[in-house]
Amino acid sequence: EWKGWMQISILFYHYLFPAPQPLPIYIAARIMVASFLFMTGYGQTMKALQQDCRFRFTPVILTLLRLNLLVCILCPFMNRSYPDYYFAPLVSFWSVFVYVLHTAARDFHPVTRLGIGFLVCSLLSFNSRRDPSLPSFARLFFEPMSWLVSSRTTQMDTWLFRLQLDCFSPLVGSALALCSCPTSGSILFRARDKLESLRTTFAMRLFVLGSILASVAATHGLIATLGAWSQRRAI
């Protein structure tokens, strides 16, 4: 239900507030996007754990169909290209990434899986300023798929900016899923047994909210850094 309301809110945000948006509205929208990706990571991890971390094509196809069917229908009617609806490819990428992370690497310890995910996200977020004098692993990775994530109206830099902005939010959700799922069969954090008394509905909601705010804080820091760097460059 939360994801549905956030999708509606993001839709109205883009419809009612064309760029440049007021800062409070922009921050609220970034919180919703980060929260959506957080719950995407959580949901895909739980799905993988419920399937004993065995990769299956059917869940992947159904997820991609659910996320992209409406967009694919809208494209010809609205005379827009698929990358213009950036939210669909963004959520699709992170959904597949988290699911494959926990199924293709099922023989590894859950902490190792998170470490692999953190390494990949760190490489993707490297050179987030998109300085041409520095290498960009994200650009190298998505350049062969430029036809899918960029168009005449949506440049590759725009896609990379949106990808890198909240790239750690799905991992935070994945870590929470591994901590809370009893079928994970691993001691991800040894303090988990000490937190059993906190596993009430209210406490879990506070934990989720704190994780979301942590990922949003990292996003806000990145935005502030980019803004300060842009001002110094303009001066």
JSON list of C-alpha atoms in Angstrom, two decimals:
[
{"chain": "A", "resi": 1, "resn": "GLU", "atom": "CA", "xyz": [0.00, 0.00, 0.00]},
{"chain": "A", "resi": 2, "resn": "TRP", "atom": "CA", "xyz": [2.84, 2.39, 0.81]},
{"chain": "A", "resi": 3, "resn": "LYS", "atom": "CA", "xyz": [4.44, 1.75, -2.58]},
{"chain": "A", "resi": 4, "resn": "GLY", "atom": "CA", "xyz": [1.15, 2.42, -4.34]},
{"chain": "A", "resi": 5, "resn": "TRP", "atom": "CA", "xyz": [0.61, 5.75, -2.59]},
{"chain": "A", "resi": 6, "resn": "MET", "atom": "CA", "xyz": [4.20, 6.75, -3.28]},
{"chain": "A", "resi": 7, "resn": "GLN", "atom": "CA", "xyz": [3.78, 5.97, -6.98]},
{"chain": "A", "resi": 8, "resn": "ILE", "atom": "CA", "xyz": [0.71, 8.20, -7.11]},
{"chain": "A", "resi": 9, "resn": "SER", "atom": "CA", "xyz": [2.55, 10.97, -5.23]},
{"chain": "A", "resi": 10, "resn": "ILE", "atom": "CA", "xyz": [5.56, 10.77, -7.56]},
{"chain": "A", "resi": 11, "resn": "LEU", "atom": "CA", "xyz": [3.23, 10.91, -10.56]},
{"chain": "A", "resi": 12, "resn": "PHE", "atom": "CA", "xyz": [1.56, 14.09, -9.29]},
{"chain": "A", "resi": 13, "resn": "TYR", "atom": "CA", "xyz": [4.96, 15.51, -8.37]},
{"chain": "A", "resi": 14, "resn": "HIS", "atom": "CA", "xyz": [6.17, 15.30, -11.97]},
{"chain": "A", "resi": 15, "resn": "TYR", "atom": "CA", "xyz": [2.83, 16.49, -13.32]},
{"chain": "A", "resi": 16, "resn": "LEU", "atom": "CA", "xyz": [2.29, 19.47, -11.01]},
{"chain": "A", "resi": 17, "resn": "PHE", "atom": "CA", "xyz": [5.84, 20.64, -10.34]},
{"chain": "A", "resi": 18, "resn": "PRO", "atom": "CA", "xyz": [7.93, 21.01, -13.51]},
{"chain": "A", "resi": 19, "resn": "ALA", "atom": "CA", "xyz": [11.58, 21.90, -13.05]},
{"chain": "A", "resi": 20, "resn": "PRO", "atom": "CA", "xyz": [12.84, 23.73, -11.12]},
{"chain": "A", "resi": 21, "resn": "GLN", "atom": "CA", "xyz": [10.84, 22.40, -8.18]},
{"chain": "A", "resi": 22, "resn": "PRO", "atom": "CA", "xyz": [10.62, 24.09, -4.77]},
{"chain": "A", "resi": 23, "resn": "LEU", "atom": "CA", "xyz": [13.24, 22.60, -2.47]},
{"chain": "A", "resi": 24, "resn": "PRO", "atom": "CA", "xyz": [10.79, 21.16, 0.15]},
{"chain": "A", "resi": 25, "resn": "ILE", "atom": "CA", "xyz": [8.79, 19.48, -2.63]},
{"chain": "A", "resi": 26, "resn": "TYR", "atom": "CA", "xyz": [11.97, 18.10, -4.19]},
{"chain": "A", "resi": 27, "resn": "ILE", "atom": "CA", "xyz": [13.19, 16.72, -0.85]},
{"chain": "A", "resi": 28, "resn": "ALA", "atom": "CA", "xyz": [9.81, 15.05, -0.24]},
{"chain": "A", "resi": 29, "resn": "ALA", "atom": "CA", "xyz": [9.97, 13.45, -3.69]},
{"chain": "A", "resi": 30, "resn": "ARG", "atom": "CA", "xyz": [13.51, 12.20, -3.10]},
{"chain": "A", "resi": 31, "resn": "ILE", "atom": "CA", "xyz": [12.41, 10.66, 0.22]},
{"chain": "A", "resi": 32, "resn": "MET", "atom": "CA", "xyz": [9.60, 8.81, -1.57]},
{"chain": "A", "resi": 33, "resn": "VAL", "atom": "CA", "xyz": [11.89, 7.51, -4.32]},
{"chain": "A", "resi": 34, "resn": "ALA", "atom": "CA", "xyz": [14.50, 6.35, -1.78]},
{"chain": "A", "resi": 35, "resn": "SER", "atom": "CA", "xyz": [11.76, 4.72, 0.31]},
{"chain": "A", "resi": 36, "resn": "PHE", "atom": "CA", "xyz": [10.33, 2.96, -2.73]},
{"chain": "A", "resi": 37, "resn": "LEU", "atom": "CA", "xyz": [13.74, 1.55, -3.65]},
{"chain": "A", "resi": 38, "resn": "PHE", "atom": "CA", "xyz": [14.28, 0.57, -0.01]},
{"chain": "A", "resi": 39, "resn": "MET", "atom": "CA", "xyz": [11.06, -1.48, -0.01]},
{"chain": "A", "resi": 40, "resn": "THR", "atom": "CA", "xyz": [11.95, -2.89, -3.43]},
{"chain": "A", "resi": 41, "resn": "GLY", "atom": "CA", "xyz": [15.20, -4.27, -2.00]},
{"chain": "A", "resi": 42, "resn": "TYR", "atom": "CA", "xyz": [13.34, -5.62, 1.02]},
{"chain": "A", "resi": 43, "resn": "GLY", "atom": "CA", "xyz": [10.62, -7.29, -1.07]},
{"chain": "A", "resi": 44, "resn": "GLN", "atom": "CA", "xyz": [12.95, -8.88, -3.61]},
{"chain": "A", "resi": 45, "resn": "THR", "atom": "CA", "xyz": [15.19, -10.25, -0.86]},
{"chain": "A", "resi": 46, "resn": "MET", "atom": "CA", "xyz": [12.22, -11.76, 0.97]},
{"chain": "A", "resi": 47, "resn": "LYS", "atom": "CA", "xyz": [11.03, -13.30, -2.29]},
{"chain": "A", "resi": 48, "resn": "ALA", "atom": "CA", "xyz": [14.45, -14.88, -2.90]},
{"chain": "A", "resi": 49, "resn": "LEU", "atom": "CA", "xyz": [14.60, -16.23, 0.67]},
{"chain": "A", "resi": 50, "resn": "GLN", "atom": "CA", "xyz": [11.11, -17.73, 0.41]},
{"chain": "A", "resi": 51, "resn": "GLN", "atom": "CA", "xyz": [12.24, -19.59, -2.72]},
{"chain": "A", "resi": 52, "resn": "ASP", "atom": "CA", "xyz": [15.31, -20.95, -0.91]},
{"chain": "A", "resi": 53, "resn": "CYS", "atom": "CA", "xyz": [17.45, -18.54, -2.96]},
{"chain": "A", "resi": 54, "resn": "ARG", "atom": "CA", "xyz": [16.93, -20.60, -6.13]},
{"chain": "A", "resi": 55, "resn": "PHE", "atom": "CA", "xyz": [16.82, -18.54, -9.30]},
{"chain": "A", "resi": 56, "resn": "ARG", "atom": "CA", "xyz": [13.59, -18.83, -11.28]},
{"chain": "A", "resi": 57, "resn": "PHE", "atom": "CA", "xyz": [12.73, -16.99, -14.47]},
{"chain": "A", "resi": 58, "resn": "THR", "atom": "CA", "xyz": [9.01, -16.81, -13.76]},
{"chain": "A", "resi": 59, "resn": "PRO", "atom": "CA", "xyz": [9.23, -14.34, -10.81]},
{"chain": "A", "resi": 60, "resn": "VAL", "atom": "CA", "xyz": [11.65, -12.15, -12.76]},
{"chain": "A", "resi": 61, "resn": "ILE", "atom": "CA", "xyz": [9.39, -12.05, -15.82]},
{"chain": "A", "resi": 62, "resn": "LEU", "atom": "CA", "xyz": [6.29, -11.36, -13.73]},
{"chain": "A", "resi": 63, "resn": "THR", "atom": "CA", "xyz": [8.06, -8.56, -11.86]},
{"chain": "A", "resi": 64, "resn": "LEU", "atom": "CA", "xyz": [9.29, -6.92, -15.06]},
{"chain": "A", "resi": 65, "resn": "LEU", "atom": "CA", "xyz": [5.86, -7.28, -16.63]},
{"chain": "A", "resi": 66, "resn": "ARG", "atom": "CA", "xyz": [4.15, -5.72, -13.62]},
{"chain": "A", "resi": 67, "resn": "LEU", "atom": "CA", "xyz": [6.57, -2.79, -13.52]},
{"chain": "A", "resi": 68, "resn": "ASN", "atom": "CA", "xyz": [6.71, -2.06, -17.25]},
{"chain": "A", "resi": 69, "resn": "LEU", "atom": "CA", "xyz": [3.40, -3.07, -18.81]},
{"chain": "A", "resi": 70, "resn": "LEU", "atom": "CA", "xyz": [1.66, 0.27, -18.27]},
{"chain": "A", "resi": 71, "resn": "VAL", "atom": "CA", "xyz": [4.73, 2.22, -19.41]},
{"chain": "A", "resi": 72, "resn": "CYS", "atom": "CA", "xyz": [5.02, 0.18, -22.60]},
{"chain": "A", "resi": 73, "resn": "ILE", "atom": "CA", "xyz": [1.35, 0.89, -23.32]},
{"chain": "A", "resi": 74, "resn": "LEU", "atom": "CA", "xyz": [1.73, 4.61, -22.61]},
{"chain": "A", "resi": 75, "resn": "CYS", "atom": "CA", "xyz": [4.79, 5.12, -24.83]},
{"chain": "A", "resi": 76, "resn": "PRO", "atom": "CA", "xyz": [3.04, 4.93, -28.22]},
{"chain": "A", "resi": 77, "resn": "PHE", "atom": "CA", "xyz": [-0.07, 6.77, -27.01]},
{"chain": "A", "resi": 78, "resn": "MET", "atom": "CA", "xyz": [1.89, 9.63, -25.42]},
{"chain": "A", "resi": 79, "resn": "ASN", "atom": "CA", "xyz": [4.53, 9.71, -28.18]},
{"chain": "A", "resi": 80, "resn": "ARG", "atom": "CA", "xyz": [7.31, 9.26, -25.63]},
{"chain": "A", "resi": 81, "resn": "SER", "atom": "CA", "xyz": [10.21, 6.86, -25.44]},
{"chain": "A", "resi": 82, "resn": "TYR", "atom": "CA", "xyz": [10.66, 4.27, -22.70]},
{"chain": "A", "resi": 83, "resn": "PRO", "atom": "CA", "xyz": [13.60, 6.02, -20.94]},
{"chain": "A", "resi": 84, "resn": "ASP", "atom": "CA", "xyz": [11.47, 9.14, -20.48]},
{"chain": "A", "resi": 85, "resn": "TYR", "atom": "CA", "xyz": [9.53, 7.21, -17.83]},
{"chain": "A", "resi": 86, "resn": "TYR", "atom": "CA", "xyz": [12.72, 6.76, -15.80]},
{"chain": "A", "resi": 87, "resn": "PHE", "atom": "CA", "xyz": [11.03, 5.31, -12.71]},
{"chain": "A", "resi": 88, "resn": "ALA", "atom": "CA", "xyz": [10.07, 2.06, -14.46]},
{"chain": "A", "resi": 89, "resn": "PRO", "atom": "CA", "xyz": [13.58, 1.14, -15.70]},
{"chain": "A", "resi": 90, "resn": "LEU", "atom": "CA", "xyz": [15.07, 2.32, -12.39]},
{"chain": "A", "resi": 91, "resn": "VAL", "atom": "CA", "xyz": [12.91, 0.07, -10.23]},
{"chain": "A", "resi": 92, "resn": "SER", "atom": "CA", "xyz": [13.23, -2.77, -12.76]},
{"chain": "A", "resi": 93, "resn": "PHE", "atom": "CA", "xyz": [17.02, -2.64, -12.60]},
{"chain": "A", "resi": 94, "resn": "TRP", "atom": "CA", "xyz": [17.18, -2.71, -8.80]},
{"chain": "A", "resi": 95, "resn": "SER", "atom": "CA", "xyz": [14.53, -5.42, -8.55]},
{"chain": "A", "resi": 96, "resn": "VAL", "atom": "CA", "xyz": [16.49, -7.72, -10.86]},
{"chain": "A", "resi": 97, "resn": "PHE", "atom": "CA", "xyz": [19.80, -6.77, -9.23]},
{"chain": "A", "resi": 98, "resn": "VAL", "atom": "CA", "xyz": [18.70, -7.65, -5.69]},
{"chain": "A", "resi": 99, "resn": "TYR", "atom": "CA", "xyz": [16.94, -10.85, -6.77]},
{"chain": "A", "resi": 100, "resn": "VAL", "atom": "CA", "xyz": [19.94, -12.07, -8.79]},
{"chain": "A", "resi": 101, "resn": "LEU", "atom": "CA", "xyz": [22.30, -11.08, -5.98]},
{"chain": "A", "resi": 102, "resn": "HIS", "atom": "CA", "xyz": [20.62, -13.48, -3.55]},
{"chain": "A", "resi": 103, "resn": "THR", "atom": "CA", "xyz": [19.95, -16.29, -6.02]},
{"chain": "A", "resi": 104, "resn": "ALA", "atom": "CA", "xyz": [23.03, -16.41, -8.23]},
{"chain": "A", "resi": 105, "resn": "ALA", "atom": "CA", "xyz": [25.24, -16.09, -5.13]},
{"chain": "A", "resi": 106, "resn": "ARG", "atom": "CA", "xyz": [23.14, -18.41, -2.96]},
{"chain": "A", "resi": 107, "resn": "ASP", "atom": "CA", "xyz": [26.20, -20.49, -1.98]},
{"chain": "A", "resi": 108, "resn": "PHE", "atom": "CA", "xyz": [27.77, -17.47, -0.27]},
{"chain": "A", "resi": 109, "resn": "HIS", "atom": "CA", "xyz": [27.07, -16.30, 3.24]},
{"chain": "A", "resi": 110, "resn": "PRO", "atom": "CA", "xyz": [24.42, -13.53, 3.40]},
{"chain": "A", "resi": 111, "resn": "VAL", "atom": "CA", "xyz": [27.03, -11.08, 4.70]},
{"chain": "A", "resi": 112, "resn": "THR", "atom": "CA", "xyz": [29.20, -11.92, 1.68]},
{"chain": "A", "resi": 113, "resn": "ARG", "atom": "CA", "xyz": [26.25, -11.28, -0.62]},
{"chain": "A", "resi": 114, "resn": "LEU", "atom": "CA", "xyz": [25.70, -7.87, 0.94]},
{"chain": "A", "resi": 115, "resn": "GLY", "atom": "CA", "xyz": [29.42, -7.19, 0.56]},
{"chain": "A", "resi": 116, "resn": "ILE", "atom": "CA", "xyz": [29.22, -8.02, -3.14]},
{"chain": "A", "resi": 117, "resn": "GLY", "atom": "CA", "xyz": [26.21, -5.76, -3.48]},
{"chain": "A", "resi": 118, "resn": "PHE", "atom": "CA", "xyz": [27.97, -2.95, -1.63]},
{"chain": "A", "resi": 119, "resn": "LEU", "atom": "CA", "xyz": [31.00, -3.31, -3.91]},
{"chain": "A", "resi": 120, "resn": "VAL", "atom": "CA", "xyz": [28.84, -3.15, -7.04]},
{"chain": "A", "resi": 121, "resn": "CYS", "atom": "CA", "xyz": [26.94, -0.12, -5.76]},
{"chain": "A", "resi": 122, "resn": "SER", "atom": "CA", "xyz": [30.19, 1.59, -4.81]},
{"chain": "A", "resi": 123, "resn": "LEU", "atom": "CA", "xyz": [31.52, 1.06, -8.33]},
{"chain": "A", "resi": 124, "resn": "LEU", "atom": "CA", "xyz": [28.27, 2.34, -9.85]},
{"chain": "A", "resi": 125, "resn": "SER", "atom": "CA", "xyz": [28.33, 5.45, -7.65]},
{"chain": "A", "resi": 126, "resn": "PHE", "atom": "CA", "xyz": [31.98, 6.20, -8.41]},
{"chain": "A", "resi": 127, "resn": "ASN", "atom": "CA", "xyz": [32.47, 9.49, -10.25]},
{"chain": "A", "resi": 128, "resn": "SER", "atom": "CA", "xyz": [28.92, 10.61, -9.52]},
{"chain": "A", "resi": 129, "resn": "ARG", "atom": "CA", "xyz": [29.92, 14.08, -10.75]},
{"chain": "A", "resi": 130, "resn": "ARG", "atom": "CA", "xyz": [30.47, 12.47, -14.16]},
{"chain": "A", "resi": 131, "resn": "ASP", "atom": "CA", "xyz": [33.83, 14.16, -14.57]},
{"chain": "A", "resi": 132, "resn": "PRO", "atom": "CA", "xyz": [35.10, 13.24, -18.06]},
{"chain": "A", "resi": 133, "resn": "SER", "atom": "CA", "xyz": [38.67, 13.05, -16.75]},
{"chain": "A", "resi": 134, "resn": "LEU", "atom": "CA", "xyz": [37.75, 10.20, -14.38]},
{"chain": "A", "resi": 135, "resn": "PRO", "atom": "CA", "xyz": [36.53, 6.69, -15.22]},
{"chain": "A", "resi": 136, "resn": "SER", "atom": "CA", "xyz": [32.85, 5.90, -14.78]},
{"chain": "A", "resi": 137, "resn": "PHE", "atom": "CA", "xyz": [32.01, 2.27, -14.17]},
{"chain": "A", "resi": 138, "resn": "ALA", "atom": "CA", "xyz": [28.29, 3.04, -14.39]},
{"chain": "A", "resi": 139, "resn": "ARG", "atom": "CA", "xyz": [28.74, 4.50, -17.86]},
{"chain": "A", "resi": 140, "resn": "LEU", "atom": "CA", "xyz": [30.81, 1.52, -18.97]},
{"chain": "A", "resi": 141, "resn": "PHE", "atom": "CA", "xyz": [28.15, -0.85, -17.67]},
{"chain": "A", "resi": 142, "resn": "PHE", "atom": "CA", "xyz": [25.15, 0.91, -19.22]},
{"chain": "A", "resi": 143, "resn": "GLU", "atom": "CA", "xyz": [26.75, 2.10, -22.45]},
{"chain": "A", "resi": 144, "resn": "PRO", "atom": "CA", "xyz": [25.86, -1.17, -24.27]},
{"chain": "A", "resi": 145, "resn": "MET", "atom": "CA", "xyz": [22.26, -0.65, -23.05]},
{"chain": "A", "resi": 146, "resn": "SER", "atom": "CA", "xyz": [22.08, 3.02, -24.01]},
{"chain": "A", "resi": 147, "resn": "TRP", "atom": "CA", "xyz": [19.16, 2.27, -26.32]},
{"chain": "A", "resi": 148, "resn": "LEU", "atom": "CA", "xyz": [17.19, 1.14, -23.27]},
{"chain": "A", "resi": 149, "resn": "VAL", "atom": "CA", "xyz": [18.06, 3.85, -20.71]},
{"chain": "A", "resi": 150, "resn": "SER", "atom": "CA", "xyz": [18.61, 6.94, -22.88]},
{"chain": "A", "resi": 151, "resn": "SER", "atom": "CA", "xyz": [16.88, 8.65, -25.76]},
{"chain": "A", "resi": 152, "resn": "ARG", "atom": "CA", "xyz": [16.85, 11.95, -27.63]},
{"chain": "A", "resi": 153, "resn": "THR", "atom": "CA", "xyz": [15.07, 13.61, -24.70]},
{"chain": "A", "resi": 154, "resn": "THR", "atom": "CA", "xyz": [16.69, 11.63, -21.85]},
{"chain": "A", "resi": 155, "resn": "GLN", "atom": "CA", "xyz": [20.47, 11.72, -21.97]},
{"chain": "A", "resi": 156, "resn": "MET", "atom": "CA", "xyz": [22.73, 9.05, -20.50]},
{"chain": "A", "resi": 157, "resn": "ASP", "atom": "CA", "xyz": [23.93, 11.50, -17.83]},
{"chain": "A", "resi": 158, "resn": "THR", "atom": "CA", "xyz": [20.33, 11.94, -16.67]},
{"chain": "A", "resi": 159, "resn": "TRP", "atom": "CA", "xyz": [19.91, 8.19, -16.25]},
{"chain": "A", "resi": 160, "resn": "LEU", "atom": "CA", "xyz": [23.23, 7.88, -14.40]},
{"chain": "A", "resi": 161, "resn": "PHE", "atom": "CA", "xyz": [22.28, 10.72, -12.06]},
{"chain": "A", "resi": 162, "resn": "ARG", "atom": "CA", "xyz": [19.01, 9.03, -11.12]},
{"chain": "A", "resi": 163, "resn": "LEU", "atom": "CA", "xyz": [20.68, 5.64, -10.78]},
{"chain": "A", "resi": 164, "resn": "GLN", "atom": "CA", "xyz": [23.52, 6.85, -8.55]},
{"chain": "A", "resi": 165, "resn": "LEU", "atom": "CA", "xyz": [21.39, 9.09, -6.35]},
{"chain": "A", "resi": 166, "resn": "ASP", "atom": "CA", "xyz": [19.74, 6.31, -4.33]},
{"chain": "A", "resi": 167, "resn": "CYS", "atom": "CA", "xyz": [21.87, 3.32, -5.25]},
{"chain": "A", "resi": 168, "resn": "PHE", "atom": "CA", "xyz": [22.41, 2.19, -1.64]},
{"chain": "A", "resi": 169, "resn": "SER", "atom": "CA", "xyz": [18.73, 2.30, -0.63]},
{"chain": "A", "resi": 170, "resn": "PRO", "atom": "CA", "xyz": [17.90, -1.18, -2.04]},
{"chain": "A", "resi": 171, "resn": "LEU", "atom": "CA", "xyz": [20.87, -2.66, -0.15]},
{"chain": "A", "resi": 172, "resn": "VAL", "atom": "CA", "xyz": [19.63, -1.21, 3.14]},
{"chain": "A", "resi": 173, "resn": "GLY", "atom": "CA", "xyz": [16.25, -2.84, 2.50]},
{"chain": "A", "resi": 174, "resn": "SER", "atom": "CA", "xyz": [17.95, -6.10, 1.60]},
{"chain": "A", "resi": 175, "resn": "ALA", "atom": "CA", "xyz": [19.97, -6.05, 4.83]},
{"chain": "A", "resi": 176, "resn": "LEU", "atom": "CA", "xyz": [16.81, -5.48, 6.87]},
{"chain": "A", "resi": 177, "resn": "ALA", "atom": "CA", "xyz": [15.09, -8.40, 5.11]},
{"chain": "A", "resi": 178, "resn": "LEU", "atom": "CA", "xyz": [18.00, -10.72, 5.95]},
{"chain": "A", "resi": 179, "resn": "CYS", "atom": "CA", "xyz": [17.84, -9.61, 9.57]},
{"chain": "A", "resi": 180, "resn": "SER", "atom": "CA", "xyz": [14.09, -10.06, 9.95]},
{"chain": "A", "resi": 181, "resn": "CYS", "atom": "CA", "xyz": [13.47, -13.22, 7.92]},
{"chain": "A", "resi": 182, "resn": "PRO", "atom": "CA", "xyz": [13.69, -16.40, 10.06]},
{"chain": "A", "resi": 183, "resn": "THR", "atom": "CA", "xyz": [14.25, -18.54, 6.94]},
{"chain": "A", "resi": 184, "resn": "SER", "atom": "CA", "xyz": [17.53, -16.85, 6.10]},
{"chain": "A", "resi": 185, "resn": "GLY", "atom": "CA", "xyz": [19.26, -19.41, 8.30]},
{"chain": "A", "resi": 186, "resn": "SER", "atom": "CA", "xyz": [22.20, -17.16, 9.03]},
{"chain": "A", "resi": 187, "resn": "ILE", "atom": "CA", "xyz": [23.54, -15.00, 11.80]},
{"chain": "A", "resi": 188, "resn": "LEU", "atom": "CA", "xyz": [23.81, -11.77, 9.85]},
{"chain": "A", "resi": 189, "resn": "PHE", "atom": "CA", "xyz": [24.17, -9.74, 12.98]},
{"chain": "A", "resi": 190, "resn": "ARG", "atom": "CA", "xyz": [24.93, -11.53, 16.25]},
{"chain": "A", "resi": 191, "resn": "ALA", "atom": "CA", "xyz": [22.96, -8.86, 18.07]},
{"chain": "A", "resi": 192, "resn": "ARG", "atom": "CA", "xyz": [19.77, -10.16, 16.48]},
{"chain": "A", "resi": 193, "resn": "ASP", "atom": "CA", "xyz": [19.04, -12.43, 19.45]},
{"chain": "A", "resi": 194, "resn": "LYS", "atom": "CA", "xyz": [19.31, -9.49, 21.80]},
{"chain": "A", "resi": 195, "resn": "LEU", "atom": "CA", "xyz": [16.74, -7.58, 19.75]},
{"chain": "A", "resi": 196, "resn": "GLU", "atom": "CA", "xyz": [14.04, -10.23, 19.91]},
{"chain": "A", "resi": 197, "resn": "SER", "atom": "CA", "xyz": [12.24, -8.26, 22.60]},
{"chain": "A", "resi": 198, "resn": "LEU", "atom": "CA", "xyz": [11.97, -5.36, 20.15]},
{"chain": "A", "resi": 199, "resn": "ARG", "atom": "CA", "xyz": [10.17, -7.35, 17.47]},
{"chain": "A", "resi": 200, "resn": "THR", "atom": "CA", "xyz": [6.85, -5.67, 18.04]},
{"chain": "A", "resi": 201, "resn": "THR", "atom": "CA", "xyz": [4.95, -3.90, 15.31]},
{"chain": "A", "resi": 202, "resn": "PHE", "atom": "CA", "xyz": [5.84, -0.45, 16.60]},
{"chain": "A", "resi": 203, "resn": "ALA", "atom": "CA", "xyz": [9.53, -1.25, 17.03]},
{"chain": "A", "resi": 204, "resn": "MET", "atom": "CA", "xyz": [9.84, -2.77, 13.57]},
{"chain": "A", "resi": 205, "resn": "ARG", "atom": "CA", "xyz": [8.22, 0.28, 12.03]},
{"chain": "A", "resi": 206, "resn": "LEU", "atom": "CA", "xyz": [10.71, 2.51, 13.81]},
{"chain": "A", "resi": 207, "resn": "PHE", "atom": "CA", "xyz": [13.53, 0.31, 12.50]},
{"chain": "A", "resi": 208, "resn": "VAL", "atom": "CA", "xyz": [12.22, 0.59, 8.95]},
{"chain": "A", "resi": 209, "resn": "LEU", "atom": "CA", "xyz": [11.81, 4.36, 9.28]},
{"chain": "A", "resi": 210, "resn": "GLY", "atom": "CA", "xyz": [15.32, 4.74, 10.65]},
{"chain": "A", "resi": 211, "resn": "SER", "atom": "CA", "xyz": [16.80, 2.71, 7.79]},
{"chain": "A", "resi": 212, "resn": "ILE", "atom": "CA", "xyz": [14.91, 4.80, 5.25]},
{"chain": "A", "resi": 213, "resn": "LEU", "atom": "CA", "xyz": [16.08, 8.04, 6.84]},
{"chain": "A", "resi": 214, "resn": "ALA", "atom": "CA", "xyz": [19.67, 6.79, 6.85]},
{"chain": "A", "resi": 215, "resn": "SER", "atom": "CA", "xyz": [19.57, 6.09, 3.12]},
{"chain": "A", "resi": 216, "resn": "VAL", "atom": "CA", "xyz": [17.83, 9.43, 2.49]},
{"chain": "A", "resi": 217, "resn": "ALA", "atom": "CA", "xyz": [20.48, 11.22, 4.56]},
{"chain": "A", "resi": 218, "resn": "ALA", "atom": "CA", "xyz": [23.17, 9.74, 2.32]},
{"chain": "A", "resi": 219, "resn": "THR", "atom": "CA", "xyz": [21.21, 10.91, -0.73]},
{"chain": "A", "resi": 220, "resn": "HIS", "atom": "CA", "xyz": [20.82, 14.41, 0.73]},
{"chain": "A", "resi": 221, "resn": "GLY", "atom": "CA", "xyz": [24.55, 14.55, 1.39]},
{"chain": "A", "resi": 222, "resn": "LEU", "atom": "CA", "xyz": [25.27, 13.63, -2.21]},
{"chain": "A", "resi": 223, "resn": "ILE", "atom": "CA", "xyz": [22.87, 16.33, -3.44]},
{"chain": "A", "resi": 224, "resn": "ALA", "atom": "CA", "xyz": [24.50, 18.94, -1.19]},
{"chain": "A", "resi": 225, "resn": "THR", "atom": "CA", "xyz": [27.97, 17.92, -2.37]},
{"chain": "A", "resi": 226, "resn": "LEU", "atom": "CA", "xyz": [26.97, 18.16, -6.02]},
{"chain": "A", "resi": 227, "resn": "GLY", "atom": "CA", "xyz": [25.31, 21.53, -5.43]},
{"chain": "A", "resi": 228, "resn": "ALA", "atom": "CA", "xyz": [28.35, 22.97, -3.66]},
{"chain": "A", "resi": 229, "resn": "TRP", "atom": "CA", "xyz": [30.66, 21.63, -6.36]},
{"chain": "A", "resi": 230, "resn": "SER", "atom": "CA", "xyz": [28.48, 23.15, -9.11]},
{"chain": "A", "resi": 231, "resn": "GLN", "atom": "CA", "xyz": [28.51, 26.56, -7.39]},
{"chain": "A", "resi": 232, "resn": "ARG", "atom": "CA", "xyz": [32.29, 26.52, -6.98]},
{"chain": "A", "resi": 233, "resn": "ARG", "atom": "CA", "xyz": [32.71, 25.53, -10.61]},
{"chain": "A", "resi": 234, "resn": "ALA", "atom": "CA", "xyz": [30.38, 28.33, -11.74]},
{"chain": "A", "resi": 235, "resn": "ILE", "atom": "CA", "xyz": [32.39, 30.85, -9.69]}
]
